[in-house]
mmCIF file of C-alpha atoms in Angstrom:
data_model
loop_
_atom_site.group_PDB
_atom_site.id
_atom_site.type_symbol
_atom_site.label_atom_id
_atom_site.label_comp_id
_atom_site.label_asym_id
_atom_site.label_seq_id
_atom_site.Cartn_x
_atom_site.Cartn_y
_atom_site.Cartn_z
ATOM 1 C CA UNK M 1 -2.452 8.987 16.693
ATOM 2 C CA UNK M 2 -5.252 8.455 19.661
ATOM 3 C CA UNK M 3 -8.321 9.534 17.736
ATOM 4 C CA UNK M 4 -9.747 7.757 14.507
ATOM 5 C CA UNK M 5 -12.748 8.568 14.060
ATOM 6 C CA UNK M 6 -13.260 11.563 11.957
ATOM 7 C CA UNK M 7 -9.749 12.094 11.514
ATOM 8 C CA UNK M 8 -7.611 12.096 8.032
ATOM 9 C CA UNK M 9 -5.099 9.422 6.918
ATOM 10 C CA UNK M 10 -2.508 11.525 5.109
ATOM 11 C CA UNK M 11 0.919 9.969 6.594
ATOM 12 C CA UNK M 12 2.425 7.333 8.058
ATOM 13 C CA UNK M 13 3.947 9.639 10.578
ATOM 14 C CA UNK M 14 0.488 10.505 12.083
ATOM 15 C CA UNK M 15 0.958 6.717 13.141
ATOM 16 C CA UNK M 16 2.753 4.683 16.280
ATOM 17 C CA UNK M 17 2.856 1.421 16.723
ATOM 18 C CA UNK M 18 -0.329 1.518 19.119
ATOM 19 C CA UNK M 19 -2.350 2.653 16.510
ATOM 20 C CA UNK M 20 -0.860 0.355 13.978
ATOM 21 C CA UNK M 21 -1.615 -2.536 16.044
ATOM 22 C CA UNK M 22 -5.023 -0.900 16.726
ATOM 23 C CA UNK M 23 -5.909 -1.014 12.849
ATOM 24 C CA UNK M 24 -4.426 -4.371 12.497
ATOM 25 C CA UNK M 25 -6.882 -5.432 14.821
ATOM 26 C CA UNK M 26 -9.706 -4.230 13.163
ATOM 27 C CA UNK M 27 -8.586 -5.539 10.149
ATOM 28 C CA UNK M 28 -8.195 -9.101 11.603
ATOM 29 C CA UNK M 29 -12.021 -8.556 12.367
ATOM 30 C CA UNK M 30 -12.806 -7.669 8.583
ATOM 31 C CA UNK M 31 -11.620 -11.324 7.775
ATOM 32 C CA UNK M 32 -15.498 -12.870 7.671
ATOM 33 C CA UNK M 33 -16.732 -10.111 5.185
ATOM 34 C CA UNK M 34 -13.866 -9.997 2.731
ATOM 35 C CA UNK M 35 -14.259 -13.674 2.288
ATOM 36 C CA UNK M 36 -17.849 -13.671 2.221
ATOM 37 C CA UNK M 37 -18.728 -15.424 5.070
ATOM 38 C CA UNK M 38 -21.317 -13.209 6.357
ATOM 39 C CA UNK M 39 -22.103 -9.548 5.559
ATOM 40 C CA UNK M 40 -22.396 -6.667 7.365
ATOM 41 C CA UNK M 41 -24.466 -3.012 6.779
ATOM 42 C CA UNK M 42 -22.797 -0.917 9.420
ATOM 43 C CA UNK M 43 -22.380 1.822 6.795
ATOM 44 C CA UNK M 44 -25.826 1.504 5.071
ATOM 45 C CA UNK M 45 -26.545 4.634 3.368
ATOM 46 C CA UNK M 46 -22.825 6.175 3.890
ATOM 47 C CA UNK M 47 -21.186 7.567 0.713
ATOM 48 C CA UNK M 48 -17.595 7.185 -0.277
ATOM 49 C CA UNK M 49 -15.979 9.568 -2.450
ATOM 50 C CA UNK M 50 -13.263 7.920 -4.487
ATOM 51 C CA UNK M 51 -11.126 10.880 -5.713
ATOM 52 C CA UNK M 52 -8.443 9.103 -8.278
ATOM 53 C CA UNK M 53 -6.829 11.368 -10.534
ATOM 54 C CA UNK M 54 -3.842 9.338 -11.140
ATOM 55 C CA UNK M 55 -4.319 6.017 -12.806
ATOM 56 C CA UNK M 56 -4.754 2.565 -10.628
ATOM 57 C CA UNK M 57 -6.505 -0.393 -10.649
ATOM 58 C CA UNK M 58 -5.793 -2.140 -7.051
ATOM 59 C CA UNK M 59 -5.682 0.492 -4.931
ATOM 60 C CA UNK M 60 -9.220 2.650 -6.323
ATOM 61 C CA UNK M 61 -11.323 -0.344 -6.592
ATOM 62 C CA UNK M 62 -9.774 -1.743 -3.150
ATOM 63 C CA UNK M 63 -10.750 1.675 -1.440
ATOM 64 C CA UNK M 64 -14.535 1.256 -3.469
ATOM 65 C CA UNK M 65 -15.105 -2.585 -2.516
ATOM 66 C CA UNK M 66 -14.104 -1.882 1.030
ATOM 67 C CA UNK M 67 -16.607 0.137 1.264
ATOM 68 C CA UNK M 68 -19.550 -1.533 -0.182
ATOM 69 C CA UNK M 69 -18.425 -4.431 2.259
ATOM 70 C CA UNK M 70 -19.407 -2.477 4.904
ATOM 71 C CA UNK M 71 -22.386 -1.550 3.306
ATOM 72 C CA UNK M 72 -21.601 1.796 1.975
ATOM 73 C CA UNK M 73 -21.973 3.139 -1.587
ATOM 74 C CA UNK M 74 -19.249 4.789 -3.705
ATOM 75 C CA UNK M 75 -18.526 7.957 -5.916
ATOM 76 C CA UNK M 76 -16.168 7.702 -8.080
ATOM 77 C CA UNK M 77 -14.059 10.809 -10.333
ATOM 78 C CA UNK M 78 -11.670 9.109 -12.197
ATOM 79 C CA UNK M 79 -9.003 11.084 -14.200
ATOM 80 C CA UNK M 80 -7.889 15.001 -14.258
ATOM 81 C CA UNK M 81 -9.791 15.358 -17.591
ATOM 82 C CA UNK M 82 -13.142 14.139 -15.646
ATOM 83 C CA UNK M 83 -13.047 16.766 -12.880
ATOM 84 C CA UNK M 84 -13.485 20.353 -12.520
ATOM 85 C CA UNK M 85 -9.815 20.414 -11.484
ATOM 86 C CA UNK M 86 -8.800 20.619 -15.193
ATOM 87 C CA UNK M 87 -10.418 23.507 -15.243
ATOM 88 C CA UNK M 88 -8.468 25.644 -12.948
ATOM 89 C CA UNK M 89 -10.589 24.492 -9.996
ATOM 90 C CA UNK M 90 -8.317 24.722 -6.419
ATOM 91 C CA UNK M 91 -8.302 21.303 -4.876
ATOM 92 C CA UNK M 92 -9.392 23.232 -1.331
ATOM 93 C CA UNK M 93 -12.620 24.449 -3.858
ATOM 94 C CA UNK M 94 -13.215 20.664 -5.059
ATOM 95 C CA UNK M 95 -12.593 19.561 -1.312
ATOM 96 C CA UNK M 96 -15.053 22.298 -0.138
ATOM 97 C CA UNK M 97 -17.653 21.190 -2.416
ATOM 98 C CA UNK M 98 -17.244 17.080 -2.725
ATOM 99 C CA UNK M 99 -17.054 16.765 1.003
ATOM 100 C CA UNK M 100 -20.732 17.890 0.934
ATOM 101 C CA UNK M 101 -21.526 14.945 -0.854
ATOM 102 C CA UNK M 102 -19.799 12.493 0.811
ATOM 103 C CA UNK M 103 -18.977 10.719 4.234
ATOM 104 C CA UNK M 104 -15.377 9.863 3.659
ATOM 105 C CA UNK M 105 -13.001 10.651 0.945
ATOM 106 C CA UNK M 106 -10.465 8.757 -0.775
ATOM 107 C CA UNK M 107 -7.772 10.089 -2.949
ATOM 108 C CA UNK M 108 -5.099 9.813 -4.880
ATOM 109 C CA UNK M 109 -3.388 12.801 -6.728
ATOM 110 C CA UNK M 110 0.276 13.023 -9.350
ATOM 111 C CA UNK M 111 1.370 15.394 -6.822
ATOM 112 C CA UNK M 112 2.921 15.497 -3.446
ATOM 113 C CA UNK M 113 1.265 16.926 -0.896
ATOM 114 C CA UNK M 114 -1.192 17.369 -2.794
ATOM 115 C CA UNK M 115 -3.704 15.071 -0.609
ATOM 116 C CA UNK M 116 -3.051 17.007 2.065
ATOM 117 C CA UNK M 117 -3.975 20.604 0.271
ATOM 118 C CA UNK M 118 -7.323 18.495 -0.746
ATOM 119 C CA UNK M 119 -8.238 17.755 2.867
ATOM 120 C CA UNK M 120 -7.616 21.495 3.902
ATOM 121 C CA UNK M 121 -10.886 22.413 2.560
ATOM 122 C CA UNK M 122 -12.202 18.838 3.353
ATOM 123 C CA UNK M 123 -15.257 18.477 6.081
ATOM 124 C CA UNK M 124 -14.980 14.938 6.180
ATOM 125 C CA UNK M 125 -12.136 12.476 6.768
ATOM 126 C CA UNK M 126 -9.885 12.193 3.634
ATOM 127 C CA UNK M 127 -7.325 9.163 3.406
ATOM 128 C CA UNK M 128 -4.751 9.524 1.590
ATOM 129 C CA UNK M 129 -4.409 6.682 -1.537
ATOM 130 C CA UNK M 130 -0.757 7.868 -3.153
ATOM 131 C CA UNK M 131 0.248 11.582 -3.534
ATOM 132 C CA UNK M 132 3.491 11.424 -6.592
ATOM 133 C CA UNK M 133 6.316 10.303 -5.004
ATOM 134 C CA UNK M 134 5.568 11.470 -1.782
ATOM 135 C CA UNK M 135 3.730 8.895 0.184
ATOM 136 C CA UNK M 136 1.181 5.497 0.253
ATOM 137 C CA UNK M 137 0.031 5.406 3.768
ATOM 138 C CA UNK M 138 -2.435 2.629 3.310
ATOM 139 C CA UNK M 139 -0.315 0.897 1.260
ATOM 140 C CA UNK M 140 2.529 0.804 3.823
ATOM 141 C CA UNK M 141 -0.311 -0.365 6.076
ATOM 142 C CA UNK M 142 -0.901 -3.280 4.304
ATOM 143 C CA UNK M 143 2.341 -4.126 3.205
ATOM 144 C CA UNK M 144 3.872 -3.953 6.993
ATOM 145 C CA UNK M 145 0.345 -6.016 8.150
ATOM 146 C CA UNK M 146 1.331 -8.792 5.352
ATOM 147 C CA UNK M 147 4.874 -8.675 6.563
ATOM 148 C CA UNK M 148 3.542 -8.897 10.048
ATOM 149 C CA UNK M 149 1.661 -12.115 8.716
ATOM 150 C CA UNK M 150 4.274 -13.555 6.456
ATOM 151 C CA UNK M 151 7.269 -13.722 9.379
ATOM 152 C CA UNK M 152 4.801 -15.064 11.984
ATOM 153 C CA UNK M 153 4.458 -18.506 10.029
ATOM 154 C CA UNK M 154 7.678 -18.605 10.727
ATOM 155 C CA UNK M 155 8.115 -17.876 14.285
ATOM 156 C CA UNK M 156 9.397 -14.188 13.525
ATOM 157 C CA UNK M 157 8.678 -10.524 14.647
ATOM 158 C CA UNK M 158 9.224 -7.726 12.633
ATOM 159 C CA UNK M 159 11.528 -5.981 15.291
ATOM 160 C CA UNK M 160 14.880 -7.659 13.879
ATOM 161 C CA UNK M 161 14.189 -8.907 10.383
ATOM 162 C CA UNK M 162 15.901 -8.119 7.664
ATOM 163 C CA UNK M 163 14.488 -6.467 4.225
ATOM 164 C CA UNK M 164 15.736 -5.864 1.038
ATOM 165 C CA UNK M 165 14.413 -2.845 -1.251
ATOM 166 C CA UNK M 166 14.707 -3.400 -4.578
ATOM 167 C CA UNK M 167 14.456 -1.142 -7.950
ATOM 168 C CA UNK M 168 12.813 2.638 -8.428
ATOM 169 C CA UNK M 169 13.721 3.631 -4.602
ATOM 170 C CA UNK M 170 13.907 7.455 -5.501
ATOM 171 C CA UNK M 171 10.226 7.697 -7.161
ATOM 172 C CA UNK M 172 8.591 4.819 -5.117
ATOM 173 C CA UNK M 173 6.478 6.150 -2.716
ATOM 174 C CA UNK M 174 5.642 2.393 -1.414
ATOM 175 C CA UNK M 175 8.997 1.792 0.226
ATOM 176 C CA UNK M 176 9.056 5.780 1.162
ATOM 177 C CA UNK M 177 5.879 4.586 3.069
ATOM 178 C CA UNK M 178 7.331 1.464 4.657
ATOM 179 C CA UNK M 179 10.671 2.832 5.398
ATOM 180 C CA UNK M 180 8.858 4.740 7.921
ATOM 181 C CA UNK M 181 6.786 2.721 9.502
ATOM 182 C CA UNK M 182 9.596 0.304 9.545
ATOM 183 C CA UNK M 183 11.492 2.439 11.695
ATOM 184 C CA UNK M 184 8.823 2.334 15.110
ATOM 185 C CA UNK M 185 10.041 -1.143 15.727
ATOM 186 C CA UNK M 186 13.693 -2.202 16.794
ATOM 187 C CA UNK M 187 16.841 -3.660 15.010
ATOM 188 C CA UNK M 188 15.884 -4.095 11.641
ATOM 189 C CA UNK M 189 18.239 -3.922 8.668
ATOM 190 C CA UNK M 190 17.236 -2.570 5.621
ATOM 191 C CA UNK M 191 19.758 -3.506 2.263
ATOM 192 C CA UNK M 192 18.399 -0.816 -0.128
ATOM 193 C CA UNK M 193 19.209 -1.991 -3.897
ATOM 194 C CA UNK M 194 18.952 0.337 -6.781
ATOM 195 C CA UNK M 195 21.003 2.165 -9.632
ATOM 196 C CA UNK M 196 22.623 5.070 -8.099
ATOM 197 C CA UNK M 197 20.578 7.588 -9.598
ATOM 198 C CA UNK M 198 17.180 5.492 -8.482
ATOM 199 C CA UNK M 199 18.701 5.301 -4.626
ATOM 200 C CA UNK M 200 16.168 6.055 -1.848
ATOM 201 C CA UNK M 201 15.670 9.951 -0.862
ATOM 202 C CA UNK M 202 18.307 11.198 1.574
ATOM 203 C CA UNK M 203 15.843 12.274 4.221
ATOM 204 C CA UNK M 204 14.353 8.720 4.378
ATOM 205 C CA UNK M 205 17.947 6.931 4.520
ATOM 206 C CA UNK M 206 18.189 9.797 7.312
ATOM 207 C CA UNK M 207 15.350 8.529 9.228
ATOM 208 C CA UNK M 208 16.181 5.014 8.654
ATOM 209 C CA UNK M 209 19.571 5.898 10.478
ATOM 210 C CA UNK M 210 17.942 8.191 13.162
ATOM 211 C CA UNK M 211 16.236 5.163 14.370
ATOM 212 C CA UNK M 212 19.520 3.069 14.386
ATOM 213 C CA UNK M 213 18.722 0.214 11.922
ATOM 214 C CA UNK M 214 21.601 -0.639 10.058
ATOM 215 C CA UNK M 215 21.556 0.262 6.495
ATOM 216 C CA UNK M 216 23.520 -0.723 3.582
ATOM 217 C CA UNK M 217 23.736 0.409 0.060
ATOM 218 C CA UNK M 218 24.378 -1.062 -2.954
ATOM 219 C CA UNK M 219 23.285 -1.279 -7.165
ATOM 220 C CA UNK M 220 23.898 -4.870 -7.308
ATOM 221 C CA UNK M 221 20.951 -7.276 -6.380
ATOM 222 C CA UNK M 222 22.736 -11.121 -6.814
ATOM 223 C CA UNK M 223 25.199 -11.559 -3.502
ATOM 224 C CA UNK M 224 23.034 -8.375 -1.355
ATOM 225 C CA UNK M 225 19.910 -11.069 -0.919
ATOM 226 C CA UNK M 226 21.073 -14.261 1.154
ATOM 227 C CA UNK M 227 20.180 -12.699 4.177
ATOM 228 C CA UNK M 228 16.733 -11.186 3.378
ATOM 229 C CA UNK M 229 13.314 -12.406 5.216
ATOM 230 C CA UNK M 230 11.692 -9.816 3.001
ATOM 231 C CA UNK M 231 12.221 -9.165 -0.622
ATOM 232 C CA UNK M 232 10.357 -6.173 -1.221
ATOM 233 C CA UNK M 233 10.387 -5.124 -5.371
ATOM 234 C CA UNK M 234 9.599 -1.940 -6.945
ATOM 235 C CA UNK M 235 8.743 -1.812 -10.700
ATOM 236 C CA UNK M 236 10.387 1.358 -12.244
ATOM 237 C CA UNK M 237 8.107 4.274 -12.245
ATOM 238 C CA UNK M 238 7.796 5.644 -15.393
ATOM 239 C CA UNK M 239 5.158 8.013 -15.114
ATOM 240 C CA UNK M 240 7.828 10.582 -12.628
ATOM 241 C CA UNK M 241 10.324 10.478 -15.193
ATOM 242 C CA UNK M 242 10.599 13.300 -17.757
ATOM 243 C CA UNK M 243 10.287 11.050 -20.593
ATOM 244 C CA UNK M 244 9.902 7.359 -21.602
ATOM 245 C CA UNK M 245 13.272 6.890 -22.995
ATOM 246 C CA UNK M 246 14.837 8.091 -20.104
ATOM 247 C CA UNK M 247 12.713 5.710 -17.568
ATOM 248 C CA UNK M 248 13.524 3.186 -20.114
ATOM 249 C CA UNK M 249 17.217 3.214 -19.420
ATOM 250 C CA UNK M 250 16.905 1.798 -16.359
ATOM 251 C CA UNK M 251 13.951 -1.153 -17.140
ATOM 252 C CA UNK M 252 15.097 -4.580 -16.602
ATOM 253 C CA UNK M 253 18.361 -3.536 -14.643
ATOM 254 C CA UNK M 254 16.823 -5.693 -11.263
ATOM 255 C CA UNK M 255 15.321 -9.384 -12.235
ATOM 256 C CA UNK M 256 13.638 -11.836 -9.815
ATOM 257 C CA UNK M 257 13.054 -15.640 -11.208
ATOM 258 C CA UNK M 258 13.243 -18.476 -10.182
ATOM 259 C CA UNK M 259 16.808 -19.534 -10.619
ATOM 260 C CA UNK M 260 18.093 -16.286 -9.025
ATOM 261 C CA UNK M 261 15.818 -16.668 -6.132
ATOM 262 C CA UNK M 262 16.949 -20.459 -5.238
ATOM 263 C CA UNK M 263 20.370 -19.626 -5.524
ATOM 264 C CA UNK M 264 20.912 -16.189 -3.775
ATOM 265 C CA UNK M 265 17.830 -16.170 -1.420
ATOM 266 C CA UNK M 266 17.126 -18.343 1.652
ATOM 267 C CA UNK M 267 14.081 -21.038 0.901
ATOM 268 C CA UNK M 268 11.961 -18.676 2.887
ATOM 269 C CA UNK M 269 12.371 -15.344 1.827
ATOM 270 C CA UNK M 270 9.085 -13.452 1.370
ATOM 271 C CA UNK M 271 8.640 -12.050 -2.041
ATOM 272 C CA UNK M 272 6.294 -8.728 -2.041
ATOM 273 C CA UNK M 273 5.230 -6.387 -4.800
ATOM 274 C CA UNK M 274 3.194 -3.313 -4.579
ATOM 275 C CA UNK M 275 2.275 -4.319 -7.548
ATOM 276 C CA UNK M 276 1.525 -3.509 -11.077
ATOM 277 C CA UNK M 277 4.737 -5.409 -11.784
ATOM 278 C CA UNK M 278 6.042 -4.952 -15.203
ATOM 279 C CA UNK M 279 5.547 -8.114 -17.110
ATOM 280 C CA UNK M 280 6.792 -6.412 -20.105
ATOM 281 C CA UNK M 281 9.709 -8.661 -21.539
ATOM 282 C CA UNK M 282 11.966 -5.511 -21.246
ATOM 283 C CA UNK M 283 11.059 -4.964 -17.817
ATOM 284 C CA UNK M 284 10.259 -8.396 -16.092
ATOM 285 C CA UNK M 285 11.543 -7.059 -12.744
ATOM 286 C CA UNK M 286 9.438 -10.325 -11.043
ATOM 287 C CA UNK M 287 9.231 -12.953 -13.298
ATOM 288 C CA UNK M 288 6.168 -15.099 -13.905
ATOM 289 C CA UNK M 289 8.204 -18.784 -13.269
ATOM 290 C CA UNK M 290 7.514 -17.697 -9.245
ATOM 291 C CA UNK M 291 3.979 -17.706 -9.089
ATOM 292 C CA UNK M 292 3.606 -20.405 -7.779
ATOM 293 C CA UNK M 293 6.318 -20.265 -5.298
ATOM 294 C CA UNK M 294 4.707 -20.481 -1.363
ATOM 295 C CA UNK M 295 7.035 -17.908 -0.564
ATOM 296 C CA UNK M 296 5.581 -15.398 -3.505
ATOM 297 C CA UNK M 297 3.372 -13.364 -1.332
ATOM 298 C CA UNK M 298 2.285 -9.990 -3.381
ATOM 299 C CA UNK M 299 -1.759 -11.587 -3.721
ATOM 300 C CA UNK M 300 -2.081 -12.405 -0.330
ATOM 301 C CA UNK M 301 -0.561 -8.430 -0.082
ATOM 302 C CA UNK M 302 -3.337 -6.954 -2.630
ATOM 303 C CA UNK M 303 -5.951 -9.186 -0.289
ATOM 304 C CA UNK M 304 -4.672 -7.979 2.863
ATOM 305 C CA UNK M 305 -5.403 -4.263 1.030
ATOM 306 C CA UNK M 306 -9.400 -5.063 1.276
ATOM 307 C CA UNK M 307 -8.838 -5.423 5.003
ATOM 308 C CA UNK M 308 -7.028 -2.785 5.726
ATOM 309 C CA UNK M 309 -9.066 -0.501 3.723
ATOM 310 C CA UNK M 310 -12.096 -1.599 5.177
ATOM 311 C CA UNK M 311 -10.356 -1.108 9.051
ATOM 312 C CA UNK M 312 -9.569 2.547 8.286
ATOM 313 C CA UNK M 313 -12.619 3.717 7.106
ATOM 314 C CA UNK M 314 -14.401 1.721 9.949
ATOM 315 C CA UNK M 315 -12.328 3.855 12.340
ATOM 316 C CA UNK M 316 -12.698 6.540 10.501
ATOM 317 C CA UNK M 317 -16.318 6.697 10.459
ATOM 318 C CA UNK M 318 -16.346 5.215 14.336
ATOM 319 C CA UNK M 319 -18.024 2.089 13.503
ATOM 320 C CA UNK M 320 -15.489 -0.544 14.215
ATOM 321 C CA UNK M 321 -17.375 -1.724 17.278
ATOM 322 C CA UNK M 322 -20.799 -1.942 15.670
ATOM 323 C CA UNK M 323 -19.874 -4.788 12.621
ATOM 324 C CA UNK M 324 -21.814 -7.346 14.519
ATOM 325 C CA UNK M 325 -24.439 -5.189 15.336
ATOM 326 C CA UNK M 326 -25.523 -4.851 11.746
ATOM 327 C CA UNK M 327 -24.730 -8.142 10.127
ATOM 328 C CA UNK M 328 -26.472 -10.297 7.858
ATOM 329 C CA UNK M 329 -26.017 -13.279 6.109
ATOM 330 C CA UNK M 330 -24.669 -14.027 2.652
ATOM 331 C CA UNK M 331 -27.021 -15.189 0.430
ATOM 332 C CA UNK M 332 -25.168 -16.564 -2.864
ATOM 333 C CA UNK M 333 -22.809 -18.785 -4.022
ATOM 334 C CA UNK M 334 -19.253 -18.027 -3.106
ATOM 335 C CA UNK M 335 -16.090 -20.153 -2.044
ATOM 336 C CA UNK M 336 -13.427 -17.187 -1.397
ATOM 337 C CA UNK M 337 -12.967 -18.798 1.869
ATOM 338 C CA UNK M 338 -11.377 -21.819 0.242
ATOM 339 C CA UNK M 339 -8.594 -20.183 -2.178
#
């Protein structure tokens, strides 16, 4: 991908590592106005369309409070039921029609592909914010710009690290995401840990080995973890399975605590989340005795969300080079800076 601005975010594979390094950039720039240190208005008077018709939390008001730190204002639909779409509406007639109102779209949709239909009808940029179990493109932007972050403490690249995959690997579009990404950069080894009938999609294992990282494949998490610089977890994704009792056969089969962690991971193993994890006692699949491990890193992933967010629509909108330009100071009380 050469050109940002007015362009759609729909898939990782629109993406090589120049670009990725491009956003990561302009993310590293965002650092001052996600912490508050000064502000900026380089999208006074620009709307946002936040499109979520799948629940979330992070990830929709992420998208929304990027954008107000750049000085935007947001639109939000929230929920099937809400739209037009429930309706019998086509999502290239609700494209058609919302992109009139807005600047920049972002969207998230129960089925795959689905984004992509949407931005057929689309006159403005669309970024795609999960589509079912197809992909998380922003997502596996953040998550590869924390990992990125987390290995260079320690004198690491990403090109030769290991990571380990753990739990819903067939619906998880997170690790579908990252997976591909993960495969521009050289020598890394992926251990992908699931039950069989949770494993990761053949056609990503197939990329994973047309790229020649070594793979290997197992359902058993304790003795598959000592050599791991990244422990990525997946909660079990209950909303693609055809019905609660069969999602909950599989809750609670992969654990992370503390006492596992010390004894089959090394002391600096990076623990990531996508996060919601399931803190359900039957589920539990990251356990609340790590939060205050240094190693536990899935906040410092939601935080590093903000700055990607904001870098995409910045480049989407072709503003990245005009933050300065339109900054202004910050006139309350606020010590984000310090936590």
């Amino acid at each position: 991908m050469t050109q940002f601005t007015g362009s759609h975010i729909l898939s990782v594979n629109q993406l090589n590592i120049d670009s990725i390094n491009t956003i990561f950039n302009v993310a590293n720039d965002m650092t001052p106005y996600a912490l508050r240190e000064k502000r900026t208005k380089v999208l006074d008077g620009a709307i946002l369309g936040n499109l979520f018709f799948e629940p979330s939390t992070r990830t929709r008001v992420s998208f929304g409070c990027a954008f107000n730190l750049l000085g935007g204002n947001v639109r939000e639909t929230v929920g099937m039921g809400s739209s037009s779409l429930s309706k019998g509406e086509s999502l290239y007639d609700t494209a058609r029609v919302l992109s009139t109102y807005s600047d920049v779209i972002a969207m998230r949709h129960p089925d795959a592909f689905s984004v992509k239909e949407f931005a057929q009808g689309s006159r403005v940029p669309v970024i795609n914010g999960g589509d079912g179990a197809n992909e998380h493109p922003t997502q596996a932007l953040l998550d590869l710009f924390t990992i990125q972050k987390e290995l260079g403490h320690h004198g690491q690249d990403i090109s030769g690290m290991h990571i380990a995959m753990v739990g819903d690997l067939k619906h998880g579009r997170t690790v579908h995401s990252l997976s591909r990404l993960l495969c521009m950069y050289k020598d890394v080894k992926f251990t992908l840990i699931s039950p069989t009938d949770l494993a990761m999609p053949d056609y990503v294992i197939s990329d994973i080995e047309n790229a020649g990282h070594q793979i290997t494949i197992t359902d058993q998490l304790e003795g598959n973890l000592h050599q791991a610089d990244i422990l990525y977890l997946t909660r079990i994704q209950e909303e693609r399975f055809p019905s609660q009792d069969e999602a909950d056969k599989y809750r609670g089969k992969f654990r992370l605590n503390h006492s596992i962690y010390t004894k089959h991971c090394k002391s600096n193993t990076v623990i990531m989340h996508p996060l919601p994890r399931d803190s359900r006692a039957q589920a539990n699949e990251l356990d609340n005795d790590l939060n205050s491990h240094p190693s536990l890193a899935i906040f410092r992933q939601a935080d590093n969300g903000l700055l990607i967010r904001m870098a995409l629509f910045a480049l989407t909108l072709g503003v990245e080079n005009q933050l300065q330009q339109y900054e202004c100071p910050v006139n309350w009380y606020s010590r984000k800076a310090d936590k």
